[in-house]
PDB file of C-alpha atoms in Angstrom:
ATOM      1  CA  MET A 279       9.564 -35.008 162.762  1.00 36.00           C
ATOM      2  CA  SER A 280       8.341 -35.188 159.183  1.00 38.00           C
ATOM      3  CA  ARG A 281      10.449 -33.469 156.542  1.00 40.00           C
ATOM      4  CA  LYS A 282       7.526 -31.785 154.819  1.00 40.00           C
ATOM      5  CA  ARG A 283       8.742 -29.104 152.513  1.00 40.00           C
ATOM      6  CA  SER A 284       7.528 -25.548 153.027  1.00 37.00           C
ATOM      7  CA  SER A 285       8.116 -22.413 151.007  1.00 37.00           C
ATOM      8  CA  ILE A 286      10.265 -19.670 152.483  1.00 38.00           C
ATOM      9  CA  ASP A 287       7.956 -16.683 152.547  1.00 44.00           C
ATOM     10  CA  LEU A 288       8.479 -14.552 155.625  1.00 46.00           C
ATOM     11  CA  GLY A 289       6.063 -11.867 154.518  1.00 44.00           C
ATOM     12  CA  ALA A 290       3.161 -14.280 154.241  1.00 44.00           C
ATOM     13  CA  LEU A 291       3.207 -14.820 157.983  1.00 43.00           C
ATOM     14  CA  GLN A 292       2.550 -11.157 158.647  1.00 44.00           C
ATOM     15  CA  THR A 293      -0.786 -11.336 156.821  1.00 33.00           C
ATOM     16  CA  GLU A 294      -2.187 -14.246 158.826  1.00 47.00           C
ATOM     17  CA  GLU A 295      -4.146 -12.118 161.268  1.00 49.00           C
ATOM     18  CA  GLY A 296      -6.261 -14.914 162.739  1.00 49.00           C
ATOM     19  CA  MET A 297      -3.400 -17.284 163.479  1.00 56.00           C
ATOM     20  CA  SER A 298      -2.967 -18.187 167.150  1.00 57.00           C
ATOM     21  CA  GLY A 299       0.325 -17.633 168.943  1.00 64.00           C
ATOM     22  CA  SER A 300       1.240 -21.319 168.889  1.00 74.00           C
ATOM     23  CA  GLY A 301       0.164 -21.608 165.242  1.00 85.00           C
ATOM     24  CA  ARG A 302       2.308 -18.665 164.261  1.00 86.00           C
ATOM     25  CA  ASP A 303       5.296 -20.042 166.168  1.00 90.00           C
ATOM     26  CA  GLU A 304       4.869 -23.340 164.296  1.00 93.00           C
ATOM     27  CA  ALA A 305       4.725 -21.511 160.952  1.00 90.00           C
ATOM     28  CA  ILE A 306       7.908 -19.564 161.785  1.00 92.00           C
ATOM     29  CA  TYR A 307       9.571 -22.789 162.829  1.00 94.00           C
ATOM     30  CA  ARG A 308       8.629 -24.510 159.554  1.00 92.00           C
ATOM     31  CA  ASN A 309       9.994 -21.640 157.489  1.00 91.00           C
ATOM     32  CA  LEU A 310      13.288 -21.414 159.361  1.00 92.00           C
ATOM     33  CA  TYR A 311      13.611 -25.198 159.359  1.00 92.00           C
ATOM     34  CA  ALA A 312      13.150 -25.300 155.577  1.00 88.00           C
ATOM     35  CA  ALA A 313      15.572 -22.418 155.055  1.00 89.00           C
ATOM     36  CA  ILE A 314      18.268 -24.284 157.007  1.00 90.00           C
ATOM     37  CA  VAL A 315      17.680 -27.829 155.755  1.00 89.00           C
ATOM     38  CA  GLU A 316      17.415 -26.736 152.121  1.00 84.00           C
ATOM     39  CA  ASN A 317      20.662 -24.733 152.525  1.00 83.00           C
ATOM     40  CA  HIS A 318      19.158 -21.320 151.793  1.00 85.00           C
ATOM     41  CA  LEU A 319      20.816 -20.281 155.069  1.00 88.00           C
ATOM     42  CA  GLU A 320      24.381 -21.538 155.082  1.00 88.00           C
ATOM     43  CA  PRO A 321      26.114 -22.969 158.160  1.00 91.00           C
ATOM     44  CA  GLY A 322      27.439 -20.147 160.331  1.00 92.00           C
ATOM     45  CA  THR A 323      24.774 -17.642 159.210  1.00 91.00           C
ATOM     46  CA  LYS A 324      23.819 -15.336 162.079  1.00 93.00           C
ATOM     47  CA  LEU A 325      20.150 -15.391 163.128  1.00 93.00           C
ATOM     48  CA  PRO A 326      19.574 -12.127 165.063  1.00 92.00           C
ATOM     49  CA  GLU A 327      16.403 -12.190 167.129  1.00 93.00           C
ATOM     50  CA  ASP A 328      15.493  -8.584 166.333  1.00 92.00           C
ATOM     51  CA  THR A 329      15.882  -9.055 162.570  1.00 91.00           C
ATOM     52  CA  LEU A 330      13.800 -12.238 162.581  1.00 92.00           C
ATOM     53  CA  ALA A 331      11.166 -10.682 164.839  1.00 92.00           C
ATOM     54  CA  GLU A 332      10.782  -7.758 162.435  1.00 90.00           C
ATOM     55  CA  ALA A 333      10.699 -10.037 159.378  1.00 89.00           C
ATOM     56  CA  PHE A 334       7.980 -12.260 160.830  1.00 90.00           C
ATOM     57  CA  GLY A 335       6.088  -9.474 162.604  1.00 89.00           C
ATOM     58  CA  VAL A 336       6.281 -11.138 166.025  1.00 92.00           C
ATOM     59  CA  SER A 337       7.988 -10.549 169.353  1.00 92.00           C
ATOM     60  CA  ARG A 338      11.553 -11.555 170.107  1.00 93.00           C
ATOM     61  CA  THR A 339      10.102 -13.933 172.699  1.00 93.00           C
ATOM     62  CA  SER A 340       8.394 -15.917 169.915  1.00 93.00           C
ATOM     63  CA  ILE A 341      11.596 -15.993 167.877  1.00 94.00           C
ATOM     64  CA  ARG A 342      13.603 -17.098 170.918  1.00 94.00           C
ATOM     65  CA  LYS A 343      11.279 -20.087 171.438  1.00 95.00           C
ATOM     66  CA  VAL A 344      11.654 -21.141 167.803  1.00 96.00           C
ATOM     67  CA  LEU A 345      15.435 -20.805 167.895  1.00 96.00           C
ATOM     68  CA  GLN A 346      15.592 -22.860 171.091  1.00 96.00           C
ATOM     69  CA  ARG A 347      13.538 -25.586 169.406  1.00 96.00           C
ATOM     70  CA  LEU A 348      15.922 -25.602 166.420  1.00 96.00           C
ATOM     71  CA  ALA A 349      18.875 -25.660 168.804  1.00 96.00           C
ATOM     72  CA  TYR A 350      17.399 -28.722 170.529  1.00 95.00           C
ATOM     73  CA  GLU A 351      17.331 -30.394 167.107  1.00 94.00           C
ATOM     74  CA  ARG A 352      20.958 -29.250 166.641  1.00 94.00           C
ATOM     75  CA  LEU A 353      20.227 -27.224 163.543  1.00 95.00           C
ATOM     76  CA  VAL A 354      21.051 -23.956 165.335  1.00 96.00           C
ATOM     77  CA  ASP A 355      23.831 -23.051 167.771  1.00 96.00           C
ATOM     78  CA  ILE A 356      23.033 -20.581 170.566  1.00 95.00           C
ATOM     79  CA  ARG A 357      25.955 -19.120 172.509  1.00 92.00           C
ATOM     80  CA  MET A 358      25.996 -16.694 175.394  1.00 86.00           C
ATOM     81  CA  ASN A 359      26.581 -13.115 174.243  1.00 82.00           C
ATOM     82  CA  ARG A 360      26.929 -14.264 170.618  1.00 87.00           C
ATOM     83  CA  GLY A 361      23.344 -15.101 169.749  1.00 92.00           C
ATOM     84  CA  ALA A 362      22.142 -17.806 167.364  1.00 95.00           C
ATOM     85  CA  THR A 363      23.736 -19.079 164.177  1.00 95.00           C
ATOM     86  CA  VAL A 364      22.989 -21.906 161.768  1.00 94.00           C
ATOM     87  CA  ALA A 365      24.912 -24.897 163.106  1.00 95.00           C
ATOM     88  CA  GLN A 366      28.277 -25.868 161.621  1.00 93.00           C
ATOM     89  CA  PRO A 367      28.942 -29.545 162.368  1.00 92.00           C
ATOM     90  CA  THR A 368      32.497 -30.491 163.267  1.00 91.00           C
ATOM     91  CA  VAL A 369      34.150 -33.331 161.378  1.00 89.00           C
ATOM     92  CA  LYS A 370      33.547 -35.633 164.357  1.00 91.00           C
ATOM     93  CA  GLU A 371      29.877 -34.647 164.524  1.00 92.00           C
ATOM     94  CA  ALA A 372      29.574 -35.245 160.792  1.00 92.00           C
ATOM     95  CA  ARG A 373      31.083 -38.711 161.095  1.00 91.00           C
ATOM     96  CA  ASP A 374      28.808 -39.475 164.040  1.00 94.00           C
ATOM     97  CA  ILE A 375      25.751 -38.467 161.997  1.00 95.00           C
ATOM     98  CA  PHE A 376      26.675 -40.783 159.124  1.00 94.00           C
ATOM     99  CA  ALA A 377      27.544 -43.624 161.503  1.00 95.00           C
ATOM    100  CA  ALA A 378      24.129 -43.237 163.139  1.00 97.00           C
ATOM    101  CA  ARG A 379      22.455 -43.197 159.741  1.00 96.00           C
ATOM    102  CA  ARG A 380      24.140 -46.472 158.805  1.00 97.00           C
ATOM    103  CA  ILE A 381      22.917 -48.105 162.022  1.00 97.00           C
ATOM    104  CA  VAL A 382      19.333 -46.881 161.549  1.00 97.00           C
ATOM    105  CA  GLU A 383      18.976 -47.278 157.801  1.00 97.00           C
ATOM    106  CA  CYS A 384      20.614 -50.691 157.577  1.00 97.00           C
ATOM    107  CA  GLY A 385      18.644 -51.842 160.598  1.00 97.00           C
ATOM    108  CA  VAL A 386      15.277 -50.863 159.137  1.00 97.00           C
ATOM    109  CA  ILE A 387      15.801 -52.659 155.816  1.00 97.00           C
ATOM    110  CA  PRO A 388      14.283 -56.036 156.875  1.00 97.00           C
ATOM    111  CA  GLN A 389      11.040 -54.351 157.957  1.00 97.00           C
ATOM    112  CA  ALA A 390      10.979 -52.217 154.800  1.00 97.00           C
ATOM    113  CA  VAL A 391      11.362 -55.310 152.618  1.00 97.00           C
ATOM    114  CA  ALA A 392       8.665 -57.156 154.573  1.00 97.00           C
ATOM    115  CA  LYS A 393       6.147 -54.302 154.322  1.00 97.00           C
ATOM    116  CA  ALA A 394       6.934 -52.932 150.857  1.00 96.00           C
ATOM    117  CA  THR A 395       3.959 -52.727 148.495  1.00 96.00           C
ATOM    118  CA  PRO A 396       3.763 -51.819 144.804  1.00 96.00           C
ATOM    119  CA  ALA A 397       2.094 -48.538 145.802  1.00 97.00           C
ATOM    120  CA  ASN A 398       4.794 -47.307 148.185  1.00 95.00           C
ATOM    121  CA  LEU A 399       7.561 -48.493 145.856  1.00 96.00           C
ATOM    122  CA  ASP A 400       5.948 -46.439 143.077  1.00 96.00           C
ATOM    123  CA  ALA A 401       5.887 -43.426 145.422  1.00 97.00           C
ATOM    124  CA  LEU A 402       9.604 -43.905 146.080  1.00 97.00           C
ATOM    125  CA  ARG A 403      10.286 -44.163 142.343  1.00 96.00           C
ATOM    126  CA  ASP A 404       8.488 -40.847 141.893  1.00 96.00           C
ATOM    127  CA  ILE A 405      10.891 -39.211 144.368  1.00 95.00           C
ATOM    128  CA  VAL A 406      13.805 -40.711 142.412  1.00 94.00           C
ATOM    129  CA  ARG A 407      12.354 -39.315 139.178  1.00 94.00           C
ATOM    130  CA  ARG A 408      12.116 -35.811 140.650  1.00 94.00           C
ATOM    131  CA  GLU A 409      15.625 -36.135 142.077  1.00 91.00           C
ATOM    132  CA  HIS A 410      16.886 -37.048 138.592  1.00 91.00           C
ATOM    133  CA  GLU A 411      15.150 -33.997 137.102  1.00 92.00           C
ATOM    134  CA  ALA A 412      16.747 -31.732 139.722  1.00 90.00           C
ATOM    135  CA  GLU A 413      20.173 -33.191 138.948  1.00 87.00           C
ATOM    136  CA  GLY A 414      19.558 -32.665 135.236  1.00 89.00           C
ATOM    137  CA  ARG A 415      18.910 -28.955 135.650  1.00 90.00           C
ATOM    138  CA  GLY A 416      21.803 -28.540 138.107  1.00 87.00           C
ATOM    139  CA  ASP A 417      19.595 -27.715 141.094  1.00 87.00           C
ATOM    140  CA  ARG A 418      21.870 -28.844 143.928  1.00 82.00           C
ATOM    141  CA  ARG A 419      19.557 -27.796 146.751  1.00 82.00           C
ATOM    142  CA  GLU A 420      16.588 -29.641 145.296  1.00 86.00           C
ATOM    143  CA  ALA A 421      18.623 -32.750 144.463  1.00 86.00           C
ATOM    144  CA  ILE A 422      20.035 -32.960 147.994  1.00 85.00           C
ATOM    145  CA  TYR A 423      16.613 -32.349 149.525  1.00 87.00           C
ATOM    146  CA  LEU A 424      14.997 -35.079 147.434  1.00 90.00           C
ATOM    147  CA  SER A 425      17.846 -37.473 148.147  1.00 90.00           C
ATOM    148  CA  GLY A 426      17.223 -37.054 151.869  1.00 91.00           C
ATOM    149  CA  GLU A 427      13.470 -37.287 151.310  1.00 94.00           C
ATOM    150  CA  PHE A 428      13.983 -40.624 149.564  1.00 95.00           C
ATOM    151  CA  HIS A 429      15.873 -42.079 152.530  1.00 96.00           C
ATOM    152  CA  VAL A 430      13.240 -40.945 155.030  1.00 96.00           C
ATOM    153  CA  ALA A 431      10.381 -42.164 152.820  1.00 97.00           C
ATOM    154  CA  LEU A 432      12.112 -45.536 152.481  1.00 96.00           C
ATOM    155  CA  ALA A 433      12.313 -45.814 156.279  1.00 96.00           C
ATOM    156  CA  ARG A 434       8.598 -44.965 156.530  1.00 96.00           C
ATOM    157  CA  VAL A 435       7.827 -48.021 154.397  1.00 96.00           C
ATOM    158  CA  ALA A 436       8.815 -50.065 157.480  1.00 96.00           C
ATOM    159  CA  ASP A 437       5.811 -48.484 159.262  1.00 95.00           C
ATOM    160  CA  ASN A 438       7.787 -47.485 162.356  1.00 94.00           C
ATOM    161  CA  GLU A 439       7.224 -43.782 162.935  1.00 94.00           C
ATOM    162  CA  ALA A 440       9.703 -43.557 165.833  1.00 95.00           C
ATOM    163  CA  VAL A 441      12.526 -44.791 163.613  1.00 95.00           C
ATOM    164  CA  ALA A 442      11.444 -42.689 160.643  1.00 95.00           C
ATOM    165  CA  ASP A 443      11.200 -39.508 162.719  1.00 95.00           C
ATOM    166  CA  PHE A 444      14.616 -40.122 164.288  1.00 96.00           C
ATOM    167  CA  LEU A 445      16.099 -40.666 160.836  1.00 96.00           C
ATOM    168  CA  ALA A 446      14.446 -37.479 159.574  1.00 95.00           C
ATOM    169  CA  GLY A 447      16.421 -35.547 162.197  1.00 95.00           C
ATOM    170  CA  LEU A 448      19.665 -37.220 161.137  1.00 96.00           C
ATOM    171  CA  VAL A 449      18.965 -36.486 157.473  1.00 94.00           C
ATOM    172  CA  SER A 450      18.252 -32.836 158.307  1.00 93.00           C
ATOM    173  CA  ARG A 451      21.600 -32.572 160.083  1.00 93.00           C
ATOM    174  CA  SER A 452      23.247 -34.313 157.127  1.00 91.00           C
ATOM    175  CA  SER A 453      22.210 -31.359 154.974  1.00 88.00           C
ATOM    176  CA  LEU A 454      24.317 -29.103 157.211  1.00 90.00           C
ATOM    177  CA  VAL A 455      27.246 -31.487 156.873  1.00 90.00           C
ATOM    178  CA  ILE A 456      26.947 -31.396 153.083  1.00 86.00           C
ATOM    179  CA  ALA A 457      26.668 -27.602 153.062  1.00 83.00           C
ATOM    180  CA  THR A 458      29.708 -27.277 155.360  1.00 84.00           C
ATOM    181  CA  TYR A 459      32.060 -29.758 153.699  1.00 82.00           C
ATOM    182  CA  GLY A 460      30.643 -30.766 150.326  1.00 71.00           C
ATOM    183  CA  ALA A 461      31.821 -29.840 146.862  1.00 57.00           C
ATOM    184  CA  PRO A 462      29.219 -28.845 144.221  1.00 50.00           C
ATOM    185  CA  MET A 463      26.597 -31.625 143.887  1.00 48.00           C
ATOM    186  CA  ALA A 464      28.313 -33.591 146.658  1.00 53.00           C
ATOM    187  CA  GLY A 465      25.981 -35.424 148.976  1.00 48.00           C
ATOM    188  CA  SER A 466      23.174 -35.948 146.499  1.00 53.00           C
ATOM    189  CA  CYS A 467      22.882 -39.621 145.717  1.00 59.00           C
ATOM    190  CA  ARG A 468      22.986 -40.774 142.118  1.00 53.00           C
ATOM    191  CA  HIS A 469      19.389 -41.515 141.199  1.00 48.00           C
ATOM    192  CA  SER A 470      20.393 -44.756 139.458  1.00 59.00           C
ATOM    193  CA  GLU A 471      21.668 -46.033 142.819  1.00 78.00           C
ATOM    194  CA  HIS A 472      18.275 -45.418 144.386  1.00 91.00           C
ATOM    195  CA  HIS A 473      16.679 -47.429 141.607  1.00 90.00           C
ATOM    196  CA  ASP A 474      19.057 -50.270 142.514  1.00 93.00           C
ATOM    197  CA  VAL A 475      17.871 -50.532 146.125  1.00 94.00           C
ATOM    198  CA  LEU A 476      14.232 -50.386 145.079  1.00 95.00           C
ATOM    199  CA  ASP A 477      14.825 -53.326 142.745  1.00 95.00           C
ATOM    200  CA  LEU A 478      16.450 -55.269 145.602  1.00 96.00           C
ATOM    201  CA  ILE A 479      13.549 -54.499 147.944  1.00 96.00           C
ATOM    202  CA  ALA A 480      10.976 -55.416 145.299  1.00 96.00           C
ATOM    203  CA  SER A 481      12.682 -58.782 144.823  1.00 96.00           C
ATOM    204  CA  GLY A 482      12.709 -59.437 148.595  1.00 96.00           C
ATOM    205  CA  ASP A 483      16.508 -59.457 148.829  1.00 97.00           C
ATOM    206  CA  VAL A 484      17.022 -58.333 152.440  1.00 97.00           C
ATOM    207  CA  GLU A 485      20.766 -58.968 152.618  1.00 97.00           C
ATOM    208  CA  GLY A 486      21.393 -57.400 149.230  1.00 96.00           C
ATOM    209  CA  ALA A 487      19.431 -54.275 150.167  1.00 97.00           C
ATOM    210  CA  ARG A 488      21.167 -53.999 153.543  1.00 97.00           C
ATOM    211  CA  ALA A 489      24.617 -54.358 151.944  1.00 96.00           C
ATOM    212  CA  TRP A 490      23.641 -51.760 149.351  1.00 95.00           C
ATOM    213  CA  MET A 491      22.606 -49.287 152.054  1.00 95.00           C
ATOM    214  CA  GLU A 492      25.864 -49.735 153.993  1.00 95.00           C
ATOM    215  CA  ARG A 493      27.956 -49.179 150.878  1.00 94.00           C
ATOM    216  CA  HIS A 494      25.797 -46.327 149.629  1.00 93.00           C
ATOM    217  CA  LEU A 495      25.962 -44.296 152.832  1.00 93.00           C
ATOM    218  CA  LYS A 496      29.727 -44.733 153.012  1.00 91.00           C
ATOM    219  CA  ASP A 497      29.953 -43.449 149.435  1.00 88.00           C
ATOM    220  CA  VAL A 498      27.842 -40.396 150.336  1.00 87.00           C
ATOM    221  CA  GLU A 499      30.097 -39.745 153.324  1.00 87.00           C
ATOM    222  CA  ARG A 500      33.179 -39.924 151.115  1.00 85.00           C
ATOM    223  CA  SER A 501      31.591 -37.497 148.665  1.00 80.00           C
ATOM    224  CA  VAL A 502      31.642 -34.777 151.301  1.00 77.00           C
ATOM    225  CA  VAL A 503      35.294 -35.406 152.137  1.00 57.00           C
ATOM    226  CA  LEU A 504      34.785 -36.760 155.613  1.00 52.00           C
ATOM    227  CA  LEU A 505      36.568 -40.086 155.384  1.00 48.00           C
ATOM    228  CA  GLU A 506      40.287 -39.716 155.790  1.00 47.00           C
ATOM    229  CA  GLU A 507      42.658 -42.474 154.848  1.00 43.00           C
ATOM    230  CA  GLU A 508      44.552 -43.943 157.777  1.00 46.00           C
ATOM    231  CA  PRO A 509      48.199 -42.888 157.452  1.00 45.00           C
ATOM    232  CA  SER A 510      50.405 -45.800 156.490  1.00 50.00           C
ATOM    233  CA  ALA A 511      53.307 -46.674 158.752  1.00 56.00           C
ATOM    234  CA  LEU A 512      56.409 -44.835 157.630  1.00 53.00           C
ATOM    235  CA  ASP A 513      59.240 -47.053 156.412  1.00 58.00           C
ATOM    236  CA  LEU A 514      62.097 -44.681 157.161  1.00 54.00           C
ATOM    237  CA  ARG A 515      64.778 -46.909 155.634  1.00 60.00           C
ATOM    238  CA  LYS A 516      62.827 -47.279 152.407  1.00 68.00           C
ATOM    239  CA  VAL A 517      62.402 -43.504 152.143  1.00 60.00           C
ATOM    240  CA  LEU A 518      66.088 -42.841 152.741  1.00 60.00           C
ATOM    241  CA  ASP A 519      67.138 -45.561 150.282  1.00 65.00           C
ATOM    242  CA  GLU A 520      64.905 -44.022 147.623  1.00 69.00           C
ATOM    243  CA  VAL A 521      66.378 -40.572 148.238  1.00 65.00           C
ATOM    244  CA  ALA A 522      69.915 -41.983 148.060  1.00 66.00           C
ATOM    245  CA  ARG A 523      69.202 -43.747 144.741  1.00 71.00           C
ATOM    246  CA  ARG A 524      67.723 -40.573 143.268  1.00 65.00           C
ATOM    247  CA  HIS A 525      70.778 -38.544 144.247  1.00 63.00           C
ATOM    248  CA  ARG A 526      73.184 -41.144 142.870  1.00 64.00           C
ATOM    249  CA  GLY A 527      71.331 -41.033 139.561  1.00 62.00           C
ATOM    250  CA  GLU A 528      71.730 -37.260 139.381  1.00 54.00           C
ATOM    251  CA  ARG A 529      75.512 -37.414 139.592  1.00 55.00           C
TER     252      ARG A 529
END
């Protein structure tokens, strides 16, 4: 699914008298999707059907269908007798999302390099420019959104919609990971790094671009505190010897 940005204006939907039922459901979906992916609704936020139905001026049945669609995309959790909430990825789910992104994004690099044109590289540079502006004014939501938009747009250069749409879903779920675990500005890529991969693609350096993507996504994952260092094997004798030396020095 394309990550087209939409404004969050619940009231506007109530004025669209001529909109069909399916059209209105799609509009509600787009608004809730944007609210979640852009982190206006934080992970764990309750999404009561009656409140949403009143806000959008529709039946609870319409809201239920939209929530079920978002649950299928794993952006919403629905639990018996507890209703719907914005999804909160576990650490394992978060790691799985980034591992899947590495497989997809590294795998699509050869096709992106082969099909890159000056026009679509310029379009990608424009996203990087807007990302840089968002970073400059401290707009975390916008910077993270544009960072994800860059990655999806880069995949679309390969001209494989199935891959790009699958990645768009992973990037959307990444926004929940960043909102759940990230520190301020964590998860937004440094714009200068995005310039680096565009230079590699423009020069036709497939292996360089693929290595960049692998490293870059691991760095993003680390920025949201998901990678834990493997505990080193404990050298019990060394620890006890160190303690003994310290105590002898104190006497």
